[in-house]
Amino acid sequence: MQASLVVNNRHNKVSEHICHHIIGENSGATIVFFGGIHGNEYAGVKALNNVLKHIEPKDVYGEIYGVLGNIKALEENKRFLESDLNRMWTSARLRDLRENDQLTQEQIEQKDLLGFINVLLATKKGPLYFIDLHTTSSKSFPFITINDALINRKFSSCFPVPIVLGIEEYLDGPLLSYLNTLGYVSLGFECGQHMDPNAVVNCEAFIHLALNYSGHLKLNGIDEHEKVLKDASGDVSSIFEVIYKYHIKPKEDFEMQLGFESFQNIEKGTLLAITDGIKIYSDFNAKLFMPLYQKSGNDGYFIIRQIPYFFLKLSETLRKIKADNLLTILPGITWQDKQNGVLKANLSVTRFMAKSIFHLFGYRNKQIDKSHLLLYNRERVSKKEMYKNELWYKKSRTL
């Protein structure tokens, strides 16, 4: 069977999004690459085309999908037309998608993608991998972003690039967060700056490695792909955590100061941006992450810090023994939904507890009102059994 390329079937809206589907002649897992969730980020789409068009089904174990995200925005080279497709995957927005007959352009795209995902989840019984390919408006190393579940840590540790945890606490409704609530391996790969040709090269190397590590292809020459990413990332493969985000409000006149890059060291007092004529200085001695150099989007910049290896290992141990059961002993903390790993915390009682304590147990928080937090744990919904026989999962080293 030949690899299929479907982009213009107007009778099936879902198939418009499937730009590649390769059914291997050997049994195996299913991997899905999303490209162009933001329409001004074309490097992932180009890299998928460059790599997948050369793959023969006889060499493939399982199935490989290349999926386009925001098709209309890609055609117009805009991040989005009406609303950010990568901020629409909350329970409320999905409910609105089901109940509303008058859909925006991004809701139409989302409904098509959701239909594809639902069919996939209903029909595929083996391991599933979801990978979202992106670029940044600022100059940057290639890097991986993940929701903090151990299966994501383990799979991400295969790649020789920096890994950033915790961004889900600062973003509402990313596609990968939705997929993580379902328990699957899901990660984002940022391959470089939007228009940098090297972003495509980095993305191609990453796709090859992802196909190799997930067992879809048995490549002999992965060293060259690893070297591409090692060189592009300055041989930095540390683990970082987001500790702050500057959120741009509607109609705010935000302008990032020129010349900043992701992973750049900054000191407390560094002038970072000017908004509505007011200068914004860093409150941290840390690293700058994804400074915004485009007009669309409301993520002004993030601040990250490296996570000590001891802290990562401790958190792994605590999660494996489900030590989070002890958290409800603390005053002000109760189960909101134990099966899905959701705690409710009274801020008047727990506000003096450091975030890092909850992070150790795998909890990331979202505020629901002025007095309560909901704390979400990816470990309790993680489909670890699905991946336990994968080679990367059996590796002794875990982040």
Short mmCIF file of C-alpha atoms in Angstrom, two decimals:
data_model
loop_
_atom_site.label_atom_id
_atom_site.label_comp_id
_atom_site.label_asym_id
_atom_site.label_seq_id
_atom_site.Cartn_x
_atom_site.Cartn_y
_atom_site.Cartn_z
CA MET A 1 0.00 0.00 0.00
CA GLN A 2 1.35 3.41 -0.95
CA ALA A 3 1.49 6.34 1.42
CA SER A 4 -1.56 8.53 0.91
CA LEU A 5 -1.58 12.31 0.57
CA VAL A 6 -5.01 13.85 1.11
CA VAL A 7 -5.43 17.62 1.19
CA ASN A 8 -8.37 18.69 -0.97
CA ASN A 9 -11.24 16.25 -0.50
CA ARG A 10 -14.18 18.66 -0.09
CA HIS A 11 -16.60 15.81 0.60
CA ASN A 12 -14.81 14.87 3.81
CA LYS A 13 -13.78 17.82 5.97
CA VAL A 14 -11.66 15.65 8.26
CA SER A 15 -9.57 14.35 5.37
CA GLU A 16 -8.63 17.91 4.43
CA HIS A 17 -6.54 17.94 7.58
CA ILE A 18 -4.81 14.60 6.93
CA CYS A 19 -1.89 15.52 4.69
CA HIS A 20 -0.15 12.16 5.14
CA HIS A 21 -1.29 8.74 6.30
CA ILE A 22 1.14 5.85 6.04
CA ILE A 23 -0.12 2.39 6.99
CA GLY A 24 2.87 0.18 7.67
CA GLU A 25 3.15 -3.39 6.50
CA ASN A 26 4.26 -4.31 10.03
CA SER A 27 2.21 -4.02 13.22
CA GLY A 28 3.01 -1.29 15.70
CA ALA A 29 1.93 1.92 17.39
CA THR A 30 0.20 4.98 15.91
CA ILE A 31 1.89 8.37 15.83
CA VAL A 32 0.24 11.67 14.92
CA PHE A 33 2.18 14.80 13.98
CA PHE A 34 0.25 18.09 13.98
CA GLY A 35 1.65 20.93 11.88
CA GLY A 36 0.29 24.43 11.44
CA ILE A 37 -1.95 24.63 14.50
CA HIS A 38 -0.84 28.24 14.21
CA GLY A 39 -1.15 29.36 10.60
CA ASN A 40 2.04 31.45 10.56
CA GLU A 41 4.14 28.45 11.64
CA TYR A 42 4.74 26.58 8.40
CA ALA A 43 8.08 24.91 9.21
CA GLY A 44 6.38 21.85 10.73
CA VAL A 45 4.15 21.39 7.68
CA LYS A 46 7.10 21.65 5.32
CA ALA A 47 9.20 19.25 7.40
CA LEU A 48 6.39 16.69 7.49
CA ASN A 49 6.08 16.82 3.72
CA ASN A 50 9.84 16.55 3.25
CA VAL A 51 10.18 13.51 5.54
CA LEU A 52 6.97 11.53 5.15
CA LYS A 53 6.79 11.59 1.35
CA HIS A 54 9.96 9.47 1.23
CA ILE A 55 8.81 6.80 3.69
CA GLU A 56 7.71 3.43 2.29
CA PRO A 57 5.01 1.37 4.04
CA LYS A 58 7.22 -1.73 3.91
CA ASP A 59 9.61 0.00 6.32
CA VAL A 60 6.93 1.17 8.77
CA TYR A 61 5.72 -0.48 11.97
CA GLY A 62 2.22 0.76 12.74
CA GLU A 63 0.69 3.95 11.33
CA ILE A 64 1.94 7.48 10.79
CA TYR A 65 -0.28 10.54 10.39
CA GLY A 66 0.66 14.05 9.31
CA VAL A 67 -2.20 16.39 10.21
CA LEU A 68 -2.70 20.03 9.27
CA GLY A 69 -4.05 22.31 11.98
CA ASN A 70 -5.54 25.66 11.04
CA ILE A 71 -5.87 25.28 7.27
CA LYS A 72 -7.49 28.64 6.55
CA ALA A 73 -4.93 30.47 8.68
CA LEU A 74 -2.11 28.59 6.91
CA GLU A 75 -3.50 29.80 3.57
CA GLU A 76 -3.36 33.40 4.82
CA ASN A 77 -0.09 33.02 6.78
CA LYS A 78 -1.75 34.25 9.99
CA ARG A 79 -1.47 32.82 13.49
CA PHE A 80 -5.27 32.62 13.51
CA LEU A 81 -8.23 34.34 11.89
CA GLU A 82 -10.65 34.86 14.78
CA SER A 83 -9.37 32.92 17.80
CA ASP A 84 -6.24 30.94 18.66
CA LEU A 85 -6.85 27.29 17.74
CA ASN A 86 -4.29 26.27 20.35
CA ARG A 87 -6.23 27.91 23.20
CA MET A 88 -9.62 26.33 22.50
CA TRP A 89 -9.36 22.85 24.05
CA THR A 90 -10.96 23.53 27.43
CA SER A 91 -14.06 21.71 28.68
CA ALA A 92 -16.14 24.86 28.29
CA ARG A 93 -14.97 25.54 24.73
CA LEU A 94 -15.54 21.91 23.72
CA ARG A 95 -19.02 22.00 25.20
CA ASP A 96 -19.73 25.18 23.24
CA LEU A 97 -18.48 23.43 20.11
CA ARG A 98 -21.04 20.66 20.59
CA GLU A 99 -23.97 22.93 21.45
CA ASN A 100 -23.48 25.87 19.08
CA ASP A 101 -24.63 25.65 15.45
CA GLN A 102 -23.04 28.98 14.45
CA LEU A 103 -19.32 28.23 14.41
CA THR A 104 -16.37 30.53 13.86
CA GLN A 105 -13.69 29.54 11.36
CA GLU A 106 -11.42 28.21 14.11
CA GLN A 107 -14.32 26.26 15.63
CA ILE A 108 -14.91 24.61 12.25
CA GLU A 109 -11.23 23.62 12.14
CA GLN A 110 -11.40 22.41 15.74
CA LYS A 111 -14.51 20.32 15.10
CA ASP A 112 -12.78 18.59 12.20
CA LEU A 113 -9.67 17.88 14.28
CA LEU A 114 -11.74 16.65 17.22
CA GLY A 115 -13.61 14.29 14.90
CA PHE A 116 -10.30 12.87 13.67
CA ILE A 117 -9.00 12.45 17.24
CA ASN A 118 -12.19 10.78 18.45
CA VAL A 119 -12.18 8.25 15.60
CA LEU A 120 -8.51 7.53 16.26
CA LEU A 121 -9.08 6.93 19.97
CA ALA A 122 -12.05 4.68 19.26
CA THR A 123 -10.28 2.50 16.69
CA LYS A 124 -6.60 2.27 17.67
CA LYS A 125 -5.79 -0.16 20.46
CA GLY A 126 -2.00 0.05 20.59
CA PRO A 127 0.22 2.85 21.89
CA LEU A 128 -0.63 6.34 20.64
CA TYR A 129 1.74 9.29 20.30
CA PHE A 130 0.71 12.89 19.67
CA ILE A 131 3.31 15.47 18.63
CA ASP A 132 2.57 19.14 17.93
CA LEU A 133 5.13 20.98 15.79
CA HIS A 134 5.65 24.72 16.31
CA THR A 135 8.01 27.65 15.76
CA THR A 136 8.59 30.83 17.81
CA SER A 137 8.59 34.54 16.95
CA SER A 138 11.95 35.02 18.68
CA LYS A 139 15.29 33.36 18.01
CA SER A 140 15.50 30.13 19.99
CA PHE A 141 17.09 26.76 20.50
CA PRO A 142 14.86 23.87 19.45
CA PHE A 143 13.13 22.55 22.56
CA ILE A 144 10.34 20.29 23.82
CA THR A 145 7.38 21.35 25.96
CA ILE A 146 5.40 18.76 27.91
CA ASN A 147 2.64 18.46 30.47
CA ASP A 148 4.38 17.01 33.51
CA ALA A 149 3.57 13.28 33.41
CA LEU A 150 6.27 10.62 33.76
CA ILE A 151 5.44 9.00 30.41
CA ASN A 152 6.06 12.37 28.76
CA ARG A 153 9.28 12.85 30.68
CA LYS A 154 10.52 9.39 29.68
CA PHE A 155 9.78 9.78 25.98
CA SER A 156 11.10 13.36 25.85
CA SER A 157 14.36 12.27 27.47
CA CYS A 158 15.22 10.42 24.25
CA PHE A 159 15.80 13.72 22.41
CA PRO A 160 18.99 15.81 22.77
CA VAL A 161 17.21 19.15 23.32
CA PRO A 162 16.08 21.20 26.35
CA ILE A 163 12.73 20.23 27.90
CA VAL A 164 10.37 22.74 29.49
CA LEU A 165 7.78 21.64 32.06
CA GLY A 166 4.83 23.46 33.52
CA ILE A 167 3.71 25.71 30.70
CA GLU A 168 0.19 24.25 31.04
CA GLU A 169 -0.25 26.24 34.26
CA TYR A 170 0.01 29.46 32.29
CA LEU A 171 -1.94 28.58 29.13
CA ASP A 172 -5.66 27.89 28.78
CA GLY A 173 -6.74 25.27 26.28
CA PRO A 174 -3.68 23.99 24.36
CA LEU A 175 -4.35 20.90 22.25
CA LEU A 176 -1.66 18.90 24.04
CA SER A 177 -3.15 19.60 27.48
CA TYR A 178 -6.45 18.19 26.24
CA LEU A 179 -4.71 15.04 24.96
CA ASN A 180 -2.83 14.71 28.25
CA THR A 181 -6.09 14.73 30.21
CA LEU A 182 -6.89 11.58 28.20
CA GLY A 183 -3.62 9.97 29.33
CA TYR A 184 -1.58 9.71 26.11
CA VAL A 185 2.05 10.57 25.35
CA SER A 186 1.84 14.10 23.99
CA LEU A 187 4.60 16.62 23.46
CA GLY A 188 5.26 19.85 21.64
CA PHE A 189 8.39 20.49 19.62
CA GLU A 190 9.47 24.07 18.91
CA CYS A 191 11.97 23.83 16.09
CA GLY A 192 13.20 27.43 15.86
CA GLN A 193 12.19 30.88 14.66
CA HIS A 194 9.28 31.19 12.23
CA MET A 195 11.15 32.09 9.04
CA ASP A 196 14.53 30.53 9.83
CA PRO A 197 15.34 27.79 7.25
CA ASN A 198 17.13 25.89 10.02
CA ALA A 199 13.78 25.45 11.78
CA VAL A 200 12.73 23.10 8.97
CA VAL A 201 16.05 21.22 9.21
CA ASN A 202 15.64 20.86 12.99
CA CYS A 203 12.07 19.67 12.56
CA GLU A 204 13.04 17.07 9.97
CA ALA A 205 15.70 15.69 12.33
CA PHE A 206 13.18 15.59 15.17
CA ILE A 207 10.57 13.74 13.08
CA HIS A 208 13.12 11.11 12.08
CA LEU A 209 14.13 10.61 15.71
CA ALA A 210 10.51 10.48 16.92
CA LEU A 211 9.72 7.79 14.36
CA ASN A 212 12.78 5.84 15.45
CA TYR A 213 12.24 6.12 19.22
CA SER A 214 8.52 5.28 18.93
CA GLY A 215 9.43 2.16 16.94
CA HIS A 216 7.77 3.20 13.67
CA LEU A 217 11.04 3.12 11.74
CA LYS A 218 14.24 1.24 12.43
CA LEU A 219 16.83 3.77 11.32
CA ASN A 220 20.49 2.90 11.15
CA GLY A 221 21.81 6.45 10.92
CA ILE A 222 20.18 8.34 13.77
CA ASP A 223 23.51 9.89 14.81
CA GLU A 224 23.26 12.51 12.07
CA HIS A 225 19.78 13.54 13.22
CA GLU A 226 20.88 13.71 16.85
CA LYS A 227 23.88 15.82 15.83
CA VAL A 228 21.59 18.32 14.06
CA LEU A 229 19.60 18.87 17.24
CA LYS A 230 22.62 18.84 19.55
CA ASP A 231 24.35 21.49 17.46
CA ALA A 232 21.19 23.60 17.15
CA SER A 233 20.58 23.52 20.91
CA GLY A 234 24.17 24.24 21.85
CA ASP A 235 24.31 20.77 23.40
CA VAL A 236 21.93 21.99 26.13
CA SER A 237 19.61 19.20 27.28
CA SER A 238 18.62 20.40 30.74
CA ILE A 239 15.12 20.35 32.20
CA PHE A 240 13.47 23.69 32.92
CA GLU A 241 10.27 24.84 34.56
CA VAL A 242 8.12 27.87 33.78
CA ILE A 243 7.89 30.12 36.85
CA TYR A 244 6.24 33.23 35.37
CA LYS A 245 4.31 34.48 32.36
CA TYR A 246 3.56 38.06 31.35
CA HIS A 247 -0.04 38.02 30.07
CA ILE A 248 -1.00 40.74 27.58
CA LYS A 249 -4.46 42.13 28.25
CA PRO A 250 -6.92 43.06 25.47
CA LYS A 251 -6.04 46.40 23.82
CA GLU A 252 -2.76 46.56 25.76
CA ASP A 253 0.03 48.20 23.73
CA PHE A 254 2.81 45.71 24.49
CA GLU A 255 6.24 45.91 22.87
CA MET A 256 9.04 43.51 23.73
CA GLN A 257 12.49 45.09 23.80
CA LEU A 258 14.53 44.02 20.78
CA GLY A 259 17.29 41.43 20.78
CA PHE A 260 16.09 38.89 23.34
CA GLU A 261 16.22 35.14 22.68
CA SER A 262 14.71 32.10 24.37
CA PHE A 263 16.98 30.58 27.05
CA GLN A 264 18.88 33.85 27.40
CA ASN A 265 20.10 34.57 30.93
CA ILE A 266 18.54 37.68 32.48
CA GLU A 267 19.09 39.42 35.80
CA LYS A 268 16.62 41.01 38.15
CA GLY A 269 16.05 44.57 36.96
CA THR A 270 16.58 43.87 33.24
CA LEU A 271 14.27 45.98 31.07
CA LEU A 272 12.19 43.47 29.12
CA ALA A 273 9.28 45.35 27.55
CA ILE A 274 7.27 48.54 27.46
CA THR A 275 3.50 48.38 27.73
CA ASP A 276 1.18 51.38 27.52
CA GLY A 277 4.25 53.52 28.07
CA ILE A 278 5.26 51.70 31.27
CA LYS A 279 8.62 49.93 31.50
CA ILE A 280 8.57 46.29 32.63
CA TYR A 281 11.62 44.95 34.43
CA SER A 282 12.49 41.38 35.35
CA ASP A 283 11.81 40.31 38.93
CA PHE A 284 14.00 37.23 38.49
CA ASN A 285 17.55 36.07 38.00
CA ALA A 286 16.67 33.32 35.56
CA LYS A 287 16.20 32.64 31.83
CA LEU A 288 13.89 34.37 29.40
CA PHE A 289 11.62 32.10 27.37
CA MET A 290 9.61 32.74 24.20
CA PRO A 291 9.61 36.57 24.13
CA LEU A 292 6.84 37.78 21.81
CA TYR A 293 7.89 39.49 18.57
CA GLN A 294 4.61 39.35 16.67
CA LYS A 295 1.35 41.28 16.94
CA SER A 296 -0.95 38.29 17.52
CA GLY A 297 -1.00 36.32 20.76
CA ASN A 298 -1.20 37.33 24.42
CA ASP A 299 1.85 35.53 25.84
CA GLY A 300 4.28 38.43 26.28
CA TYR A 301 7.14 36.33 27.62
CA PHE A 302 7.86 33.55 30.08
CA ILE A 303 10.56 33.09 32.72
CA ILE A 304 12.10 29.65 33.30
CA ARG A 305 14.57 28.05 35.70
CA GLN A 306 16.51 24.80 35.54
CA ILE A 307 15.13 22.00 37.73
CA PRO A 308 17.74 20.20 39.87
CA TYR A 309 18.12 16.51 38.99
CA PHE A 310 17.51 15.52 42.63
CA PHE A 311 14.12 17.25 42.57
CA LEU A 312 13.16 15.40 39.37
CA LYS A 313 14.10 12.01 40.83
CA LEU A 314 12.31 12.73 44.09
CA SER A 315 9.13 13.67 42.23
CA GLU A 316 9.36 10.44 40.21
CA THR A 317 9.59 8.36 43.40
CA LEU A 318 6.71 10.16 45.10
CA ARG A 319 4.47 9.68 42.10
CA LYS A 320 5.25 5.99 41.70
CA ILE A 321 4.15 5.29 45.29
CA LYS A 322 1.11 7.61 44.89
CA ALA A 323 2.23 9.71 47.82
CA ASP A 324 -0.21 12.41 46.72
CA ASN A 325 -2.86 10.54 48.75
CA LEU A 326 -1.26 12.22 51.76
CA LEU A 327 -2.02 15.72 50.48
CA THR A 328 -5.64 15.55 51.59
CA ILE A 329 -4.41 15.24 55.17
CA LEU A 330 -3.32 18.87 54.89
CA PRO A 331 -5.86 21.52 55.91
CA GLY A 332 -7.77 23.14 53.07
CA ILE A 333 -7.15 20.37 50.51
CA THR A 334 -9.88 17.95 49.39
CA TRP A 335 -10.54 15.70 46.42
CA GLN A 336 -12.55 17.35 43.65
CA ASP A 337 -12.26 14.26 41.42
CA LYS A 338 -9.96 11.53 42.78
CA GLN A 339 -10.27 9.21 39.77
CA ASN A 340 -9.04 11.92 37.42
CA GLY A 341 -6.51 13.31 39.88
CA VAL A 342 -8.09 16.69 40.64
CA LEU A 343 -7.64 18.32 44.05
CA LYS A 344 -9.38 21.43 45.34
CA ALA A 345 -7.34 23.78 47.51
CA ASN A 346 -8.63 26.61 49.69
CA LEU A 347 -6.28 29.52 49.05
CA SER A 348 -6.87 31.05 52.45
CA VAL A 349 -5.27 27.94 53.96
CA THR A 350 -2.76 26.80 51.32
CA ARG A 351 -1.48 30.09 49.91
CA PHE A 352 1.66 29.83 52.04
CA MET A 353 2.55 26.44 50.58
CA ALA A 354 5.13 26.64 47.81
CA LYS A 355 4.03 25.64 44.33
CA SER A 356 7.04 23.35 44.17
CA ILE A 357 5.51 21.10 46.83
CA PHE A 358 2.52 20.37 44.61
CA HIS A 359 4.77 20.01 41.57
CA LEU A 360 6.68 17.23 43.32
CA PHE A 361 3.50 15.16 43.42
CA GLY A 362 2.64 15.97 39.80
CA TYR A 363 0.03 18.66 40.39
CA ARG A 364 -0.31 21.81 38.30
CA ASN A 365 -2.83 24.41 39.34
CA LYS A 366 -5.58 26.48 37.76
CA GLN A 367 -7.48 29.10 39.74
CA ILE A 368 -11.29 28.73 39.58
CA ASP A 369 -12.18 31.75 41.72
CA LYS A 370 -10.51 34.14 44.13
CA SER A 371 -10.52 31.64 46.98
CA HIS A 372 -9.92 28.20 45.40
CA LEU A 373 -7.48 26.39 43.16
CA LEU A 374 -8.03 23.22 41.19
CA LEU A 375 -4.89 21.09 41.09
CA TYR A 376 -4.56 18.61 38.21
CA ASN A 377 -2.40 15.47 38.30
CA ARG A 378 -1.48 13.88 34.97
CA GLU A 379 -0.18 10.69 36.61
CA ARG A 380 -3.59 9.44 37.73
CA VAL A 381 -4.98 9.49 34.17
CA SER A 382 -1.74 8.46 32.46
CA LYS A 383 -2.08 5.29 30.36
CA LYS A 384 1.22 3.82 31.56
CA GLU A 385 0.13 0.26 30.80
CA MET A 386 -0.23 1.19 27.12
CA TYR A 387 3.47 2.09 26.89
CA LYS A 388 5.13 -0.33 29.33
CA ASN A 389 6.49 -2.53 26.52
CA GLU A 390 7.90 0.33 24.46
CA LEU A 391 11.70 0.35 24.40
CA TRP A 392 12.01 3.96 25.59
CA TYR A 393 9.76 3.21 28.56
CA LYS A 394 12.01 0.38 29.70
CA LYS A 395 15.04 2.65 29.87
CA SER A 396 16.42 2.92 33.40
CA ARG A 397 16.96 6.70 33.20
CA THR A 398 13.93 8.85 33.90
CA LEU A 399 13.91 12.64 34.15
#
